[in-house]
mmCIF file with all atom_site columns, C-alpha atoms in Angstrom:
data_model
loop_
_atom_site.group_PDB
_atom_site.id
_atom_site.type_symbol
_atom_site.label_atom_id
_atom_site.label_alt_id
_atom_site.label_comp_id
_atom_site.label_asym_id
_atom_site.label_entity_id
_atom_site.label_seq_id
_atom_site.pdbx_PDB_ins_code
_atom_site.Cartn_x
_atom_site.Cartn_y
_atom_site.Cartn_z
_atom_site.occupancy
_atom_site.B_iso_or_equiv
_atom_site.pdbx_formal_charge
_atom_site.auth_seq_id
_atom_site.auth_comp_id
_atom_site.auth_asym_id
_atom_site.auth_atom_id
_atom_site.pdbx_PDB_model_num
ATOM 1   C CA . UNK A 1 1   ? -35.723 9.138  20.949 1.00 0.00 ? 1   UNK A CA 1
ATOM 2   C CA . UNK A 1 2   ? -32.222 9.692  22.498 1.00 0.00 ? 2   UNK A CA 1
ATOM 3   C CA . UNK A 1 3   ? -29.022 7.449  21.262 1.00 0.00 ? 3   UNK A CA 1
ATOM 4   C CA . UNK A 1 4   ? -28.128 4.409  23.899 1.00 0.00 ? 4   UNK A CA 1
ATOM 5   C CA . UNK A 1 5   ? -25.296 6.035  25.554 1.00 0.00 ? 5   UNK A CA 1
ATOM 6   C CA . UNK A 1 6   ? -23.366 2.367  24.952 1.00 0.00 ? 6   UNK A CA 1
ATOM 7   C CA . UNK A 1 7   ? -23.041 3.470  21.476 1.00 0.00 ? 7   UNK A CA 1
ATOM 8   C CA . UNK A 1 8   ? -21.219 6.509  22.571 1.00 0.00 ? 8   UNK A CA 1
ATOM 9   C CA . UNK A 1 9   ? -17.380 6.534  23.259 1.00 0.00 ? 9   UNK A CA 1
ATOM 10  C CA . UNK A 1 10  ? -15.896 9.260  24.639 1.00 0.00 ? 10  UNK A CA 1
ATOM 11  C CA . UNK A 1 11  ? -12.249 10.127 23.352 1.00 0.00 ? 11  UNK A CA 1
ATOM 12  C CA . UNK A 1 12  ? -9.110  12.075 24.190 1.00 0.00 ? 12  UNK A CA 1
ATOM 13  C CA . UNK A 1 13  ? -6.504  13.378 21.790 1.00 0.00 ? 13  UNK A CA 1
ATOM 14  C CA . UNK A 1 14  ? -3.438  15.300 21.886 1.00 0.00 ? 14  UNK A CA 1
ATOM 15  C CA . UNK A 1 15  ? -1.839  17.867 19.598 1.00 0.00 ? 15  UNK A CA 1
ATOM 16  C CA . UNK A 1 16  ? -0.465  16.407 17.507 1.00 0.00 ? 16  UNK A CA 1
ATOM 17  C CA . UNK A 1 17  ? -2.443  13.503 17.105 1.00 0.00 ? 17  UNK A CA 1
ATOM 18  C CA . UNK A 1 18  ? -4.858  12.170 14.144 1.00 0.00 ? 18  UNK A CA 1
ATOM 19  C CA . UNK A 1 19  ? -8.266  11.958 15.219 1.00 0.00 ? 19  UNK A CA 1
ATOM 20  C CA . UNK A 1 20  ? -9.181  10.468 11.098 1.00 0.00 ? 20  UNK A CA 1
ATOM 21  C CA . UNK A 1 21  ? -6.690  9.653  8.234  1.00 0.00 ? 21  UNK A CA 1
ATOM 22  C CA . UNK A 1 22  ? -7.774  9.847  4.533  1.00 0.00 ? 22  UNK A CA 1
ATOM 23  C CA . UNK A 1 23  ? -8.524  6.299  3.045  1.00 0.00 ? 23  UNK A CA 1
ATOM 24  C CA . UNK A 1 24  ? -9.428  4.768  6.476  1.00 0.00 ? 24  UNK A CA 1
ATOM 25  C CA . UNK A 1 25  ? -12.935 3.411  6.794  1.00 0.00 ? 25  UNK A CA 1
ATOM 26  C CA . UNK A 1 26  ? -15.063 4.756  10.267 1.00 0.00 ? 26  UNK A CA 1
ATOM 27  C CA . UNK A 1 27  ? -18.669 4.146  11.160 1.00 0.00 ? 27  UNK A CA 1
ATOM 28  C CA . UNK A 1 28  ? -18.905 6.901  13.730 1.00 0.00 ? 28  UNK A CA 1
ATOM 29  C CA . UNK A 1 29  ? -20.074 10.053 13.800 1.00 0.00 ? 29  UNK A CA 1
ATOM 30  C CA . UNK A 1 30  ? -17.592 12.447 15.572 1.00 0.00 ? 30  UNK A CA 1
ATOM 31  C CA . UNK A 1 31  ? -19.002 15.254 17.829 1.00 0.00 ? 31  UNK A CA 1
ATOM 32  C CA . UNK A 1 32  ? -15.882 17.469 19.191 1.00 0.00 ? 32  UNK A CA 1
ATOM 33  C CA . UNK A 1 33  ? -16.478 18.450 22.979 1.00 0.00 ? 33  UNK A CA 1
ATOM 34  C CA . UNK A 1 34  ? -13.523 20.486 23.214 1.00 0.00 ? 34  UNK A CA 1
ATOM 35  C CA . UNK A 1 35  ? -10.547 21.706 21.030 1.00 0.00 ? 35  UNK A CA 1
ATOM 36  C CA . UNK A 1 36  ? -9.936  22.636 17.532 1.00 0.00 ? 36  UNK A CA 1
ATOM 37  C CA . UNK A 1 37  ? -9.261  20.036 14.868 1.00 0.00 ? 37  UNK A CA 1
ATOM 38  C CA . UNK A 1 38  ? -7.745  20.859 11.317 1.00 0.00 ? 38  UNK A CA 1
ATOM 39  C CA . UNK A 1 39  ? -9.168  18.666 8.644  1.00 0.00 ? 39  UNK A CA 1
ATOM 40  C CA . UNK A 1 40  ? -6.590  18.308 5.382  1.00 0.00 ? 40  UNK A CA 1
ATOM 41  C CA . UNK A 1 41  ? -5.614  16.603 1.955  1.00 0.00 ? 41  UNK A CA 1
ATOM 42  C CA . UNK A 1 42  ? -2.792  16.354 -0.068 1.00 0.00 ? 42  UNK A CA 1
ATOM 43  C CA . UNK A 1 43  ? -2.838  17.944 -3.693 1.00 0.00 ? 43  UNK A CA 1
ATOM 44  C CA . UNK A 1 44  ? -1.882  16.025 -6.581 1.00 0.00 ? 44  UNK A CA 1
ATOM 45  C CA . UNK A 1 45  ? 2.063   17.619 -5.966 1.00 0.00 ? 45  UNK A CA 1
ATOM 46  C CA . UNK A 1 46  ? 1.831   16.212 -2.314 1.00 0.00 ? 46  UNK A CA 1
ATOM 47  C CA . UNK A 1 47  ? 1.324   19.903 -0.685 1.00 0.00 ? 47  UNK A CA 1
ATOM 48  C CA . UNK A 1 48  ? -1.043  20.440 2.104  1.00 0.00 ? 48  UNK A CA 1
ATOM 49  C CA . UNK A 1 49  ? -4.451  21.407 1.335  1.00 0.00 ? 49  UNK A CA 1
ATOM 50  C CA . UNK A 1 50  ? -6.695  22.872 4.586  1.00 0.00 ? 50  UNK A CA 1
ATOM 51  C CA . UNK A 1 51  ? -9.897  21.765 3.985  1.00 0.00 ? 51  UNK A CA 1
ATOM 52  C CA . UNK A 1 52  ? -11.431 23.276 7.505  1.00 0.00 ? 52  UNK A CA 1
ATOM 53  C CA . UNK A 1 53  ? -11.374 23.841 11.104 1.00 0.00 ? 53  UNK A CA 1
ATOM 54  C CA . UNK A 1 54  ? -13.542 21.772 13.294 1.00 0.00 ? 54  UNK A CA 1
ATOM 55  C CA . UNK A 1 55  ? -13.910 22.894 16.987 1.00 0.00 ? 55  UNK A CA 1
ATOM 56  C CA . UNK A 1 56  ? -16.108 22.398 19.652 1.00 0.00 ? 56  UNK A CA 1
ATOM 57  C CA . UNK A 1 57  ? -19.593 21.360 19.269 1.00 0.00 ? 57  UNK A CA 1
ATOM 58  C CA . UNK A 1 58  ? -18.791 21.061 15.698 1.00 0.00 ? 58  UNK A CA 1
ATOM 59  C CA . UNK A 1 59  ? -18.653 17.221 13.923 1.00 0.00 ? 59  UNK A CA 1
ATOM 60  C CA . UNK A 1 60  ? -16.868 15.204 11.274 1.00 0.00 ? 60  UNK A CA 1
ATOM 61  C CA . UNK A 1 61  ? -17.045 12.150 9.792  1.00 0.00 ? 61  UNK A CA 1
ATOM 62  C CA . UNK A 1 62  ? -19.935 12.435 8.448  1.00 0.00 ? 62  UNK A CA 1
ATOM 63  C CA . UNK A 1 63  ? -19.721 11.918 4.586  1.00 0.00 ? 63  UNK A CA 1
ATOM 64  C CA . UNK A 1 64  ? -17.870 8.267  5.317  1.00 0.00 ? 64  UNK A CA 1
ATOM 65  C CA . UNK A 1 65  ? -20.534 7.363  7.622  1.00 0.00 ? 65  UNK A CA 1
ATOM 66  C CA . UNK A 1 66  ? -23.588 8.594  4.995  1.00 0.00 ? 66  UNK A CA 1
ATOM 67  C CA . UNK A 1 67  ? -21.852 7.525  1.666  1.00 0.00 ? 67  UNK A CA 1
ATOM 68  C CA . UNK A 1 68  ? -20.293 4.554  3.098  1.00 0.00 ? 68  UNK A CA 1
ATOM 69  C CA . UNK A 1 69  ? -16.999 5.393  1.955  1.00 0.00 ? 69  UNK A CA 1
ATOM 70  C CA . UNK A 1 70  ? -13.309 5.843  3.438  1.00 0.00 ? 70  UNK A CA 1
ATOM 71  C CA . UNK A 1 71  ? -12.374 9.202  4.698  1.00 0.00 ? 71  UNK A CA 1
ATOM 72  C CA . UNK A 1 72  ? -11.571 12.016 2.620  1.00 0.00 ? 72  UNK A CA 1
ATOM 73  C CA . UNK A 1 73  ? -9.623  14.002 4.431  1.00 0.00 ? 73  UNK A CA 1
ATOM 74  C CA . UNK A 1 74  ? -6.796  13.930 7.360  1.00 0.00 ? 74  UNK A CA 1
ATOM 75  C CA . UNK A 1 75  ? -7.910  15.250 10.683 1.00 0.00 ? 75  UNK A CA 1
ATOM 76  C CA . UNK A 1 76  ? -5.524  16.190 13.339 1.00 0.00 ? 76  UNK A CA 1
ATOM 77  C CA . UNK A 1 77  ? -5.644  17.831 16.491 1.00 0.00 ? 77  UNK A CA 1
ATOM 78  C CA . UNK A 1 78  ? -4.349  21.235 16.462 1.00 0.00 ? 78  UNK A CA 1
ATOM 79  C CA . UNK A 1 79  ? -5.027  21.394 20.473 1.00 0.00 ? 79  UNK A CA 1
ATOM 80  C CA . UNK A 1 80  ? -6.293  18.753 23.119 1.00 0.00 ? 80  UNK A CA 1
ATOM 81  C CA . UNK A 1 81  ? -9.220  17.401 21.980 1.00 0.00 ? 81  UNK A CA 1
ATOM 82  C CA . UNK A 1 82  ? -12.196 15.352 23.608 1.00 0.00 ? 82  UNK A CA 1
ATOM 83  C CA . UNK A 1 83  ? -14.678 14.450 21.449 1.00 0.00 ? 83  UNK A CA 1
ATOM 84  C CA . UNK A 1 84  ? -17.570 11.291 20.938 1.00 0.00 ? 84  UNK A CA 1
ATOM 85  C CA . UNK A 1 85  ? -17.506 8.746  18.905 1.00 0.00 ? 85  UNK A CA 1
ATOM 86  C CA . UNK A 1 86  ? -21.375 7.891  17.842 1.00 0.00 ? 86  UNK A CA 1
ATOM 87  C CA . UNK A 1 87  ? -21.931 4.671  16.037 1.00 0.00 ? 87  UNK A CA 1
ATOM 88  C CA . UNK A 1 88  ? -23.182 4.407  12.535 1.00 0.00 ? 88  UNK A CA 1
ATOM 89  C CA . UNK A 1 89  ? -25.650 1.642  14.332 1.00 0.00 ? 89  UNK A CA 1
ATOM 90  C CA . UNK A 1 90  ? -27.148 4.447  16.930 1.00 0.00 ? 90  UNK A CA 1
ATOM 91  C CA . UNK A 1 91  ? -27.208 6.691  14.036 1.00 0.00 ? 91  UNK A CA 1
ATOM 92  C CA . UNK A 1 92  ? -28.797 4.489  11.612 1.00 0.00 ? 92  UNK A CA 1
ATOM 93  C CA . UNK A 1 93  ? -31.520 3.729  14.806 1.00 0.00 ? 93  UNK A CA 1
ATOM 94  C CA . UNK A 1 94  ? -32.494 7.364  15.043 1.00 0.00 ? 94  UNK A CA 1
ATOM 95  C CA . UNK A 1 95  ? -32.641 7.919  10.897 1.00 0.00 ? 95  UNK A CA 1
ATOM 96  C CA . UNK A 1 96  ? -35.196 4.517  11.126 1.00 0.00 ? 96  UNK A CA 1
ATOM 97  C CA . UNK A 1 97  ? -37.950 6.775  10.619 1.00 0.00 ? 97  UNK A CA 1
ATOM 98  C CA . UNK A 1 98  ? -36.730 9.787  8.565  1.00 0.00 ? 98  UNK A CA 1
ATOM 99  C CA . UNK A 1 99  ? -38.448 9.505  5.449  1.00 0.00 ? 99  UNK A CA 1
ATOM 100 C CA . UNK A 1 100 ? -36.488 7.825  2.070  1.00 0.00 ? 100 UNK A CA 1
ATOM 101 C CA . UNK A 1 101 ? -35.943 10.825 0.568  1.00 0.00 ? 101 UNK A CA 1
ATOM 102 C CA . UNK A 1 102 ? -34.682 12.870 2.938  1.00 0.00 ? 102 UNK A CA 1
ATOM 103 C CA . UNK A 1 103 ? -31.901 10.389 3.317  1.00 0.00 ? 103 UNK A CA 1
ATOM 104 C CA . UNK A 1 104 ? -31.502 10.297 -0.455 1.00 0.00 ? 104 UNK A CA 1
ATOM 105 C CA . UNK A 1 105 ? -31.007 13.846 -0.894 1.00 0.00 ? 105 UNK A CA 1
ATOM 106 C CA . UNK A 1 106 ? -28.660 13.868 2.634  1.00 0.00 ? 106 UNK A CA 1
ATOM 107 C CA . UNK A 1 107 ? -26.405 11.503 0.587  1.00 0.00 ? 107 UNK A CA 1
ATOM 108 C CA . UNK A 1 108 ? -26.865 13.209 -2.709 1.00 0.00 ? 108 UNK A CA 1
ATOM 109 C CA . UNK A 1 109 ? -25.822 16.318 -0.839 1.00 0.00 ? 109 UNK A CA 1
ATOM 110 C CA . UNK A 1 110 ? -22.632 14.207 0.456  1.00 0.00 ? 110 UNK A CA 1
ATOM 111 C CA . UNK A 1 111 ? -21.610 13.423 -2.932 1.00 0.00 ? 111 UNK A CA 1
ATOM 112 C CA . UNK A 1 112 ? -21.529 16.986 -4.257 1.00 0.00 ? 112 UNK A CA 1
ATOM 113 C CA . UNK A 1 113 ? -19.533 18.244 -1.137 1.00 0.00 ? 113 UNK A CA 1
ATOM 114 C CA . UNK A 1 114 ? -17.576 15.166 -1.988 1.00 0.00 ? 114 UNK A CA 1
ATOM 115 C CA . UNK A 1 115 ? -16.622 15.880 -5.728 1.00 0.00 ? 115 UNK A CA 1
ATOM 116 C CA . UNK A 1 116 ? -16.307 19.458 -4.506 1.00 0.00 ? 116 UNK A CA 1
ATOM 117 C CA . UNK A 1 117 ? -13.438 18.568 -1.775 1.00 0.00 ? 117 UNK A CA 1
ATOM 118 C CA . UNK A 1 118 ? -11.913 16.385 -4.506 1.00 0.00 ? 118 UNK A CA 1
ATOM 119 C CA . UNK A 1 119 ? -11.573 19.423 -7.028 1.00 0.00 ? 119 UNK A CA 1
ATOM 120 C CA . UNK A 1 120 ? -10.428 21.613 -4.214 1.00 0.00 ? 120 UNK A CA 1
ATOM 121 C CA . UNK A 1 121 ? -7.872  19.469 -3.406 1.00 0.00 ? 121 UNK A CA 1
ATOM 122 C CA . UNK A 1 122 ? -6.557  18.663 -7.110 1.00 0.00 ? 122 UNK A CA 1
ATOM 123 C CA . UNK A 1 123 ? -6.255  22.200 -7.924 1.00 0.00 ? 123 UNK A CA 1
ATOM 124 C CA . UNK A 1 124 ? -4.520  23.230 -4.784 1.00 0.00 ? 124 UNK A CA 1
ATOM 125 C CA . UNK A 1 125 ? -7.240  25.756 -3.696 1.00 0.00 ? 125 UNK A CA 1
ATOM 126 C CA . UNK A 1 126 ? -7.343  26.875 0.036  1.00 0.00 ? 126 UNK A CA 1
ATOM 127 C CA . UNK A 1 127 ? -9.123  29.824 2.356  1.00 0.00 ? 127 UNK A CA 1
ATOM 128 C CA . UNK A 1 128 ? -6.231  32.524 3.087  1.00 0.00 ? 128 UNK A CA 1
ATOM 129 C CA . UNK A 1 129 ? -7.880  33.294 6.343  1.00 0.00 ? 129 UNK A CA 1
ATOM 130 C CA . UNK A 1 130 ? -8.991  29.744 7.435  1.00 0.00 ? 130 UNK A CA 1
ATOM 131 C CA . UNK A 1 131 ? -4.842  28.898 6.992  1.00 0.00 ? 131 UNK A CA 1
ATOM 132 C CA . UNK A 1 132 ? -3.954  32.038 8.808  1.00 0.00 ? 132 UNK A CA 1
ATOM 133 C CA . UNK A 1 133 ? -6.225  30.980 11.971 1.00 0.00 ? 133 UNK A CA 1
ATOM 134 C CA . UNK A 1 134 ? -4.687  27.508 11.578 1.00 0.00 ? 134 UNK A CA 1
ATOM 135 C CA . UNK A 1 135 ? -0.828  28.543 11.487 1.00 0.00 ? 135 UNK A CA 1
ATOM 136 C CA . UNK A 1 136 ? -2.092  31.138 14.729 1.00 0.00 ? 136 UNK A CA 1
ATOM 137 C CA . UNK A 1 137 ? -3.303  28.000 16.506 1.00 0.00 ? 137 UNK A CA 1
ATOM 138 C CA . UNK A 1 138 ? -0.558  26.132 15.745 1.00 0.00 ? 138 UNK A CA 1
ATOM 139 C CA . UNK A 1 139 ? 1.905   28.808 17.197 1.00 0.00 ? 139 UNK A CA 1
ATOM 140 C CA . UNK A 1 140 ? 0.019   28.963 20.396 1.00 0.00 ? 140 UNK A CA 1
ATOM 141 C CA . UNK A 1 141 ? 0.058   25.306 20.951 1.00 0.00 ? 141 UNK A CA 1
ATOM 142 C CA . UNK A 1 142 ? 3.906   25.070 20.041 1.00 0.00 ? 142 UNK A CA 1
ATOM 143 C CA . UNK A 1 143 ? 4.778   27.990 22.441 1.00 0.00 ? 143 UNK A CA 1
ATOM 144 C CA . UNK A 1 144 ? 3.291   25.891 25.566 1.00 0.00 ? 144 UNK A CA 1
ATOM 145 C CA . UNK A 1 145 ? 5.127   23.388 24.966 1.00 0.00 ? 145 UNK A CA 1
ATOM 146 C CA . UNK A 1 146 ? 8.164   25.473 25.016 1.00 0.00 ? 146 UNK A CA 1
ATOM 147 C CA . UNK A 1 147 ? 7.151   26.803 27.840 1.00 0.00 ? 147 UNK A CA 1
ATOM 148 C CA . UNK A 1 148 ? 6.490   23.180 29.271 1.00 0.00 ? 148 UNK A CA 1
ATOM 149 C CA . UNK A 1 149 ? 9.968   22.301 28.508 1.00 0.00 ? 149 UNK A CA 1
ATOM 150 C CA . UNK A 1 150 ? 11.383  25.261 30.166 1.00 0.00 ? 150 UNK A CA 1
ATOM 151 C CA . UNK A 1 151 ? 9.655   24.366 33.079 1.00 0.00 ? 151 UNK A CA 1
ATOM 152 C CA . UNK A 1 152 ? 10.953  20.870 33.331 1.00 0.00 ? 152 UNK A CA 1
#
């Protein structure tokens, strides 16, 4: 069964630009075609938390779209991204006949990671490496655009 390709929006982001904001609601499922997204919170003391790095043929947004709930996280495009938007409604069609508790324990599964991203971000915890690769990324993407400038 393959997913009605008018429940598919294809989408184009910047650097720079947020692809999902914490607190928003979304019913899409969002496959990245291309680029490197960093997904974030805020701690309790307002300091930037990396929760991940989400690149191509990676997704996100998919504990919203199973638990029903607004975002988590921030996620912003640390390069040009292109990425597709699948609707919870072609998702929902292809889960039709997944059996109940499969689906049960895909959302109790969502909930853990859920209360686990939560204590993650309260106590300020964050993967060395994952922020080193982020803050390389970063310094890439800012030296085009010097470059760009220069150029101009």
């Amino acid at each position: 069964m393959s997913i009605n390709p008018e429940k598919i929006k294809e989408m184009s982001y910047k650097s720079g630009d947020y692809i999902l904001r914490e607190g928003a609601m979304c019913d899409s499922l969002i496959v990245v075609k291309s680029g490197q997204i960093e997904v974030f919170r805020k701690n309790a003391r307002g300091e930037k938390v990396i929760l991940g790095l989400v690149q191509s043929g990676e997704y996100l947004g998919e504990m919203s779209l199973i638990s029903d709930k607004p975002h988590s996280a921030n996620a912003v495009a640390l390069t040009d991204v292109k990425c597709l938007w699948i609707s919870s409604e072609a998702i929902d069609h292809q889960l039709k006949d997944a059996p109940k508790w499969l689906l049960a324990l895909t959302r109790g599964l969502v909930m853990k990671l859920a209360r686990t991203n939560e204590i993650l971000r309260r106590n300020g915890i964050q993967d060395e490496h994952l922020y080193s690769s982020i803050k390389a990324i970063e310094s890439k993407e800012d030296a085009k655009k010097i470059n760009l400038k220069n150029v101009s």
